[in-house]
Coordinates of C-alpha atoms in Angstrom, one line a residue:
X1 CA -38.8 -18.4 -14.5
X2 CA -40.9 -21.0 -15.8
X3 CA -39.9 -24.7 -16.2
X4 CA -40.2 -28.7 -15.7
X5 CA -39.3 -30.6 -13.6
X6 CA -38.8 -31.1 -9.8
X7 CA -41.3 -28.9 -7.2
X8 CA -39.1 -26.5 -5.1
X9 CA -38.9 -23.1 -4.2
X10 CA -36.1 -21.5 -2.8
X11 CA -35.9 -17.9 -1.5
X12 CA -32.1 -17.9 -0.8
X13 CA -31.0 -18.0 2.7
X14 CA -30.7 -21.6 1.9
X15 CA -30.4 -24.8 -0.1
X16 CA -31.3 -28.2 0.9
X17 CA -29.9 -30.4 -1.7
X18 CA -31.5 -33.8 -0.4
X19 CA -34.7 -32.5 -0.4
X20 CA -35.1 -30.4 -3.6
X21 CA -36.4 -33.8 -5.5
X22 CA -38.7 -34.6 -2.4
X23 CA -40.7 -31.2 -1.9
X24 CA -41.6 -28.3 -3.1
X25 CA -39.2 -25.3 -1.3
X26 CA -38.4 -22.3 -1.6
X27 CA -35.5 -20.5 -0.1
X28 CA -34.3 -17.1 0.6
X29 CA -30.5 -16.0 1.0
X30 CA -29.8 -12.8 2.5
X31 CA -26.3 -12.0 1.2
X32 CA -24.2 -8.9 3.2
X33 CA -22.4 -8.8 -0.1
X34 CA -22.9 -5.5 -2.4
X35 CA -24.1 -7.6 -5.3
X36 CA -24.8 -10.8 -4.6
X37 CA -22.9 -13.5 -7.0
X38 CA -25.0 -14.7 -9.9
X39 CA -25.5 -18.4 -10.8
X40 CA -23.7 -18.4 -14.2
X41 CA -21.1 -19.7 -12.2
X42 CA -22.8 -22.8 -11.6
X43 CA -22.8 -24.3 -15.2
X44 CA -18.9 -24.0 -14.5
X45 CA -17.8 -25.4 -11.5
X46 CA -18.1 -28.9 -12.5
X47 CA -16.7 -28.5 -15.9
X48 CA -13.0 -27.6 -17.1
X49 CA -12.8 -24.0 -17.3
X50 CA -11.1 -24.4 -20.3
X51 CA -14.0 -25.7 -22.4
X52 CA -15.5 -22.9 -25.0
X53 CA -18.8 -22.5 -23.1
X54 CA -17.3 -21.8 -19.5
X55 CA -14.7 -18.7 -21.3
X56 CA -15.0 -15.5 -19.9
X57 CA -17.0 -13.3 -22.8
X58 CA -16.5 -9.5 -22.6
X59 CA -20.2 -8.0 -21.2
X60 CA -22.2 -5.6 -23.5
X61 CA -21.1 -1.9 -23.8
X62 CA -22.5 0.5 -21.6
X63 CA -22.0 3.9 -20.0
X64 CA -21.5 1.8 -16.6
X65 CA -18.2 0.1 -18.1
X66 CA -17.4 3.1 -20.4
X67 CA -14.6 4.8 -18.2
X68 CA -15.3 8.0 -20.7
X69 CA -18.6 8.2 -20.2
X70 CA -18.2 7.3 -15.9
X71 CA -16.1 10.5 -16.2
X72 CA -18.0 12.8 -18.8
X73 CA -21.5 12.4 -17.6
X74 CA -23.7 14.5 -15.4
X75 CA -26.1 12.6 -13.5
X76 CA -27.0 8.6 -12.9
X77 CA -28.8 7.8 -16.1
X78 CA -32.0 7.1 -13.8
X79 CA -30.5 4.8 -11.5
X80 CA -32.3 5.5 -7.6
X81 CA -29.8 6.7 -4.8
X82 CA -32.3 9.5 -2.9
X83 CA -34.9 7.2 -1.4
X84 CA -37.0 4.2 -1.6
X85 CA -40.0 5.4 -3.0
X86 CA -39.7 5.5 -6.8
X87 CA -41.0 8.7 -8.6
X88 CA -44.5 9.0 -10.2
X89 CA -44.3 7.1 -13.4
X90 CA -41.1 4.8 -12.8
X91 CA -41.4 1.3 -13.7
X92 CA -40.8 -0.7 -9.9
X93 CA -37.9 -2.8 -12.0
X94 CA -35.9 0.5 -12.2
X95 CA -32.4 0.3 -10.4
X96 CA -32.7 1.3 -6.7
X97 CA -29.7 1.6 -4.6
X98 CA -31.9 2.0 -1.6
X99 CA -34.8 -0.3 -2.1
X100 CA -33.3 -3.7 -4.4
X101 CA -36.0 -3.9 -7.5
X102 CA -37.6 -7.3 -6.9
X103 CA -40.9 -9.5 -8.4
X104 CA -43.6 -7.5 -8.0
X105 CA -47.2 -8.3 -8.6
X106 CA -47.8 -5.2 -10.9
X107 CA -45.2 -6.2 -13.2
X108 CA -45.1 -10.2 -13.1
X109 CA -46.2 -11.6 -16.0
X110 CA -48.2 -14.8 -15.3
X111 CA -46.4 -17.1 -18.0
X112 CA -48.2 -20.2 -19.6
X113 CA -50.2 -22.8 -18.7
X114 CA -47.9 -25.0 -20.5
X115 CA -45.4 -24.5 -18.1
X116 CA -44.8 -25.8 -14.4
X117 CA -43.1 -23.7 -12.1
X118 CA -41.6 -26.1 -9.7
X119 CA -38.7 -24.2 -8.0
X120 CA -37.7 -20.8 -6.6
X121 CA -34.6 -19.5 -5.4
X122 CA -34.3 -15.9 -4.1
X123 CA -30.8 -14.1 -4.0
X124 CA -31.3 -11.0 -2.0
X125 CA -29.0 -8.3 -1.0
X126 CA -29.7 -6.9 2.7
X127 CA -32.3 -3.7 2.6
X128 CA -31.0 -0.1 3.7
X129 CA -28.9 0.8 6.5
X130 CA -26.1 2.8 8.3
X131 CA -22.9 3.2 6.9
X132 CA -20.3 0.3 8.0
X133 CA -17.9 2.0 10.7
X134 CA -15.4 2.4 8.5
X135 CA -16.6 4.1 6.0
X136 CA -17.7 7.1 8.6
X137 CA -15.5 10.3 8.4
X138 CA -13.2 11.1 10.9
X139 CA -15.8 13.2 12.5
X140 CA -19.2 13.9 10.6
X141 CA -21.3 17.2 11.7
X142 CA -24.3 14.8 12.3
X143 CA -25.8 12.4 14.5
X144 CA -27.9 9.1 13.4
X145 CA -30.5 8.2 15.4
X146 CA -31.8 4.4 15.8
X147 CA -34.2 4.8 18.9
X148 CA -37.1 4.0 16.8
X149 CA -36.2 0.4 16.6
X150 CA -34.9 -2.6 18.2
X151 CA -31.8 -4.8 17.4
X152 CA -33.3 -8.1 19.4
X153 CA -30.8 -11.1 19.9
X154 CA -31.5 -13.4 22.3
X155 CA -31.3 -17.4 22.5
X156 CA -33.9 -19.6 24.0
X157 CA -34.4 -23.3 24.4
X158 CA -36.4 -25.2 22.3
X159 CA -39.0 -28.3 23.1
X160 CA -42.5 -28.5 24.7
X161 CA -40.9 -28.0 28.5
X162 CA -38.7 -25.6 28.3
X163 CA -38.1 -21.8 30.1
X164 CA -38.6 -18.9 27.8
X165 CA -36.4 -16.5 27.0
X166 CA -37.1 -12.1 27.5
X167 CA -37.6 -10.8 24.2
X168 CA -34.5 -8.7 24.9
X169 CA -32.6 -6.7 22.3
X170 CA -29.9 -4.1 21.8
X171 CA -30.0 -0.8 22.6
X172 CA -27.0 1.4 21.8
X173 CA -25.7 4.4 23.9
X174 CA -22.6 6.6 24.3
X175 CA -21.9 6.3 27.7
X176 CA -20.1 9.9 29.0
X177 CA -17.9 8.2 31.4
X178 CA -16.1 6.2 28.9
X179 CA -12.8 8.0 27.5
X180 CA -12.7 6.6 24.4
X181 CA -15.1 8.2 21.4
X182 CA -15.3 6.4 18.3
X183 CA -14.5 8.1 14.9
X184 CA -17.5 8.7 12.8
X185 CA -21.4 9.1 13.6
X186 CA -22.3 9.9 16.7
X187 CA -25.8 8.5 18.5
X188 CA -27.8 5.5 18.9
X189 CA -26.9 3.4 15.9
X190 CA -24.9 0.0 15.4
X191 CA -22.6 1.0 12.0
X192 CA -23.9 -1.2 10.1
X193 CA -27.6 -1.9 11.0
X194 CA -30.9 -1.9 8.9
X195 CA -32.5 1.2 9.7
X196 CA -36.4 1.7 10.2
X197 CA -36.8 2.4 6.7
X198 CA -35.2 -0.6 5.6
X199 CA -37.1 -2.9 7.9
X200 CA -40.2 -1.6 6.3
X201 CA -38.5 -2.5 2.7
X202 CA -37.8 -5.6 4.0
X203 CA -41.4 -6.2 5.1
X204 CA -42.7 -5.5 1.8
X205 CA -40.1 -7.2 -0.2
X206 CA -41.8 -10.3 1.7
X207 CA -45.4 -9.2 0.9
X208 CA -44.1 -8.7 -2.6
X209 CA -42.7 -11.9 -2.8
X210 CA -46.0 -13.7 -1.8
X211 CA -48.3 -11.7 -3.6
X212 CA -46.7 -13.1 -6.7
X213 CA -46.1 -16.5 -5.7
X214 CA -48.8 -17.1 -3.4
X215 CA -51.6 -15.2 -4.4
X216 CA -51.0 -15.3 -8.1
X217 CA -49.4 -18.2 -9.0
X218 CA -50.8 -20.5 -5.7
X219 CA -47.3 -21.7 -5.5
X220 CA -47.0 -20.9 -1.7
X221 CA -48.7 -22.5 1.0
X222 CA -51.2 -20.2 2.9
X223 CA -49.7 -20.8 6.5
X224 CA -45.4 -20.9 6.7
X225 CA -44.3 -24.5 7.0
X226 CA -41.3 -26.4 5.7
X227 CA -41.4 -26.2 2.5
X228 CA -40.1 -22.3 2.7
X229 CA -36.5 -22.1 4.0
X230 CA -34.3 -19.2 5.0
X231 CA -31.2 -18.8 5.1
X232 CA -28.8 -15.6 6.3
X233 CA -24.7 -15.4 6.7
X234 CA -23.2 -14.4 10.2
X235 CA -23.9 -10.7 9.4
X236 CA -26.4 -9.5 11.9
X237 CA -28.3 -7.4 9.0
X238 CA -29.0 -10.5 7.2
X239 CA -30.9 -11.7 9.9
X240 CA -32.3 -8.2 10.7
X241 CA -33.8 -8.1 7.1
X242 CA -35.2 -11.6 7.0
X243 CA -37.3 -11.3 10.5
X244 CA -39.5 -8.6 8.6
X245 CA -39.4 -10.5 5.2
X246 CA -40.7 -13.5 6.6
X247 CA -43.4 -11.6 8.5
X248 CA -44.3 -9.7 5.2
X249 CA -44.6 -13.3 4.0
X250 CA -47.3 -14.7 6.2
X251 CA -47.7 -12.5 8.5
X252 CA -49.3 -13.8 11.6
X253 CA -49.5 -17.2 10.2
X254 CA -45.9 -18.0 11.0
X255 CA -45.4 -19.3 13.9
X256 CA -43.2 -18.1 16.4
X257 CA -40.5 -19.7 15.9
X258 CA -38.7 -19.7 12.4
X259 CA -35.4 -21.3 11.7
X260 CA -32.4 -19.1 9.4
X261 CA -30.5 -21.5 8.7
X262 CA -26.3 -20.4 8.4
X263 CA -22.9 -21.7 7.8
X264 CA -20.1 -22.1 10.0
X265 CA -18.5 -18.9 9.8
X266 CA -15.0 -19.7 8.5
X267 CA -17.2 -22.6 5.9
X268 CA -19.9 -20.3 5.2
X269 CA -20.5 -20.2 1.4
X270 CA -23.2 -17.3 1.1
X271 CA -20.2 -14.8 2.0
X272 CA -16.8 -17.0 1.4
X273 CA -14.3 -16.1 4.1
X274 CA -12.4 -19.7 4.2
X275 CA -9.0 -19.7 2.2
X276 CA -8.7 -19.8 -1.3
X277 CA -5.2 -18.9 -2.5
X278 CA -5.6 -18.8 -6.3
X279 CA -8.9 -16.7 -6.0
X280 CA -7.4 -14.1 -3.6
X281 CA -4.5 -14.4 -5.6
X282 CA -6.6 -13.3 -8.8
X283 CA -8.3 -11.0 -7.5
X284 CA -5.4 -9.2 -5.9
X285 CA -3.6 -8.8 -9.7
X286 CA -6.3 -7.2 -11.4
X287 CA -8.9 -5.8 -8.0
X288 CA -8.9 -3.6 -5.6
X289 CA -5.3 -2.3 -4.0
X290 CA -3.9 -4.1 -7.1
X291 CA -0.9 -1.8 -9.9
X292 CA -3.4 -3.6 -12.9
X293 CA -3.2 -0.7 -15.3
X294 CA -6.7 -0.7 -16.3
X295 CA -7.6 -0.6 -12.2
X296 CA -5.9 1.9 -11.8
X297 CA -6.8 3.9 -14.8
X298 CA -10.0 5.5 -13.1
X299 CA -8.2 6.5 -10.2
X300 CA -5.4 7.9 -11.7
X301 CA -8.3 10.2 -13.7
X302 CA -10.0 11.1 -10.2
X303 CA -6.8 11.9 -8.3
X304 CA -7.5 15.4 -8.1
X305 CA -11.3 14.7 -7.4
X306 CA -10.4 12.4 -4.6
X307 CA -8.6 15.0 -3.3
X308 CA -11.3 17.3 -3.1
X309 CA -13.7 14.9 -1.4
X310 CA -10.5 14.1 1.3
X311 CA -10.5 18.0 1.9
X312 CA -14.1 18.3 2.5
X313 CA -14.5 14.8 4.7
X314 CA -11.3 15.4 6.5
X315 CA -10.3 12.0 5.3
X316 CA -6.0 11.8 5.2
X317 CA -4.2 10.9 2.0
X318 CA -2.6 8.1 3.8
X319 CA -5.9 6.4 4.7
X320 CA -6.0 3.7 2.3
X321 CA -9.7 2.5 2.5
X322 CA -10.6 5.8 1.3
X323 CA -8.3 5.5 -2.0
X324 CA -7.7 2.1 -2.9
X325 CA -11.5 2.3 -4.8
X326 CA -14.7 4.6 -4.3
X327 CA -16.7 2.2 -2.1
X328 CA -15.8 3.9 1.4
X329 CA -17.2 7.3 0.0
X330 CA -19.6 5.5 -2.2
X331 CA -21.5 3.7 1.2
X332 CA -20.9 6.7 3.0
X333 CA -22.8 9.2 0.4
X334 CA -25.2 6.6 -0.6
X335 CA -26.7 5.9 2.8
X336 CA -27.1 9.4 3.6
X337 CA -29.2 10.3 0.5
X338 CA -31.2 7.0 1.0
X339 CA -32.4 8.0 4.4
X340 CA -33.1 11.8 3.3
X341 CA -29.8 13.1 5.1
X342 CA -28.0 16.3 4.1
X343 CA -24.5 15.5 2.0
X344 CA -21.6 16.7 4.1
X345 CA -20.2 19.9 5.3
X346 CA -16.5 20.3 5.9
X347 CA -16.1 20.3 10.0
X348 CA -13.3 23.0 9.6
X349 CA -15.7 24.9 6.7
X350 CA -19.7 24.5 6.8
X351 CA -20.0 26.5 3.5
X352 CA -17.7 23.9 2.3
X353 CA -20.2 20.8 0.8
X354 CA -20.1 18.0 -1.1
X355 CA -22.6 18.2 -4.1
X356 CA -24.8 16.4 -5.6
X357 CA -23.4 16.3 -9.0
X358 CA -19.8 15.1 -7.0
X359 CA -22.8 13.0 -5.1
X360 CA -23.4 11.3 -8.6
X361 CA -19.9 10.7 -10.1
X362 CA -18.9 8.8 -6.7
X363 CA -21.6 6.3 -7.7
X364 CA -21.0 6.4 -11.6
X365 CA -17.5 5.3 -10.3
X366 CA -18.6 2.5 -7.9
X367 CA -20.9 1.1 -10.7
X368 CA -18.0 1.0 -12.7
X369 CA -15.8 -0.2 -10.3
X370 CA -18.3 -3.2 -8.9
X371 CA -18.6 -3.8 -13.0
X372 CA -14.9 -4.2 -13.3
X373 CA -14.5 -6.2 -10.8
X374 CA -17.2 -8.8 -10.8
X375 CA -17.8 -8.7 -14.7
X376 CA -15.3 -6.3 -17.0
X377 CA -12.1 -7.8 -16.4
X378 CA -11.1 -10.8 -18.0
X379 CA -9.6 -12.6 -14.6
X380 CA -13.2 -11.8 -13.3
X381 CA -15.1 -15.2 -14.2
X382 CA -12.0 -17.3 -13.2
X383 CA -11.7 -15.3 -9.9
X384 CA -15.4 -15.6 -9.3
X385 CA -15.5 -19.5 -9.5
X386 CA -12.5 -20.2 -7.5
X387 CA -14.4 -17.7 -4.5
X388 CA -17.9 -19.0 -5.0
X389 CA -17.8 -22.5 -5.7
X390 CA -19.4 -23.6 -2.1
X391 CA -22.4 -20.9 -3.1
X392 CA -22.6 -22.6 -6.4
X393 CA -22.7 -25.6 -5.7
X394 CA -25.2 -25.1 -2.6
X395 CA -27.7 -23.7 -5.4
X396 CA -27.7 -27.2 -7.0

């Protein structure tokens, strides 16, 4: 958005406070995190929580937090989980599960010449991939295949004399000799990684992003340099999804080598996983795995429907990833239908699928739940700041 002041641009990956009143900069956080926290909480982490500005507020009414209307409804109300290609006459800001809705240079609106834009900071969620390992059935009917694409990690020395490093990278395979078979997908995948389809997202989410603030607003320089930083958490598809970005950005005027900056794992403040009693506390009382009445309200309602989903998956009652909230069957569904996969088949029962209007009330309950959580409740805001402090104050 438009304003005064300093020059910066920031696509978050990262934040460098002793420069933001020295250069322009931009930065760009990939975030592993389903939504990534917004910066509301910034206003509050240096005030008392108890003043009347910093209060938790109640958000506006909609069929997402209407637990009548989550379990009533047909459909998705036009929210995107089948692809990332949006149907002929959908606005590109529409709600895509598969392909994050970002600036776009058909849409921005240029604002006045009165104004200055002088900074930019990107909060992105990673682009498309396999389901996390986890969230696989016990056995699925299907195979994912990743041999299309390559998972390079590699570390080289840097300075002018140096020896360079293979451009080496991963490639998975089930080995027949080992005895042990993991639960789940079988094939040539890491669970999670950013599929092939979600590297090409990622390349255009970067084109996207200088199209608008290169090309239209001349905010970006023409060749990548310092002024544009990166930063990614210690979650490979972070990284993964900002290689392509970065190339959609500038293409081959980036130089070999660019920096992603990242945390100390245990510090990292993009995706908190240090101690912090009182916010684990919190979110423990009212969250996922908590007896908080109105948590549990929804899946009291859904008992019976989780129960049909457990005899179609083969998932076991006593598995409590599956039934502690929707977002094990929720990735699970959701990744399929992004990358054009069948739903499931029951392994004991093919004629036995899940549908797509059960498809569809999975994700009306993960929006509601992911709404409840981060938003809905009232211990929400309190929670929130207590986790996402560092990340707050990293953004100022």
């Amino acid at each position: 958005m438009p304003t005064t002041g300093f020059s910066s641009l920031v696509l978050l990956i990262a934040t460098v406070s002793s420069l933001l009143f020295a250069y322009i900069y931009m930065v760009v956080c990939f975030s592993g995190l389903l939504f990534p926290t917004t910066f509301v909480f910034m206003a509050t982490t240096t005030a008392d929580i108890g003043t009347p500005w910093s209060q938790w507020h109640p958000p506006t009414t909609t069929w997402i937090n209407n637990l009548t209307s989550v379990l009533g409804d047909d459909g998705v109300h036009g929210f995107i989980f089948n692809g990332s290609t949006l149907p002929d006459g959908v606005e590109p800001d529409r709600y895509n599960w598969c392909n994050m809705p970002h600036v776009h240079p058909q849409t921005y609106v240029i604002p006045s010449a009165a104004f200055e834009l002088v900074y930019v900071e990107v909060i992105q969620r990673h682009h498309k991939r396999t389901p996390y390992q986890d969230n696989a059935f016990p056995v699925e009917t299907y195979s994912w295949d990743c041999s299309d694409q390559g998972l390079y990690t590699y570390g080289e020395p840097l300075g002018a004399e140096k020896n360079s490093s293979a451009q080496v990278y991963w490639r998975v395979e089930e080995n027949s000799v080992n005895p042990f078979i993991a639960p789940g997908f079988r094939g040539n995948c890491q669970f999670p990684q950013i599929t092939h389809g979600g590297l090409d997202d990622s390349w255009q989410h970067g084109r996207d992003l200088y199209e608008v603030y290169g090309t239209m607003l001349g905010f970006l320089p023409s060749e990548y340099d310092s002024t544009v930083a990166y930063r990614v958490t210690g979650n490979q598809i972070t990284s993964q999804v900002a290689g392509m970005l970065v190339d959609g950005m500038f293409g081959p005027k980036h130089p070999k080598h660019v920096p992603l900056s990242i945390q100390p794992g245990l510090v990292d403040s993009l995706q908190p996983s240090y101690s912090c009693p009182k916010a684990s506390r919190l979110y423990q009382e009212y969250g996922v795995g908590s007896m908080d009445p109105k948590w549990r309200l929804h899946l009291d309602a859904t008992n019976d429907f989780l129960g049909t989903l457990d005899h179609i998956s083969g998932v076991t009652a006593d598995n409590s990833g599956f039934h502690k909230s929707f977002d094990h069957y929720y990735d699970n569904l959701s990744a399929r239908l992004c990358h054009q996969k069948p739903l499931p088949c029951s392994v004991k029962n093919s004629s036995q699928c899940v549908t797509q209007r059960q498809a569809d009330t999975v994700f009306r309950m993960g929006q509601y739940e992911y709404s409840y959580i981060y938003r809905d409740s009232p211990q929400s805001l309190e929670a929130a700041v207590a986790k996402h402090n560092g990340m707050a104050r990293d953004g100022v």
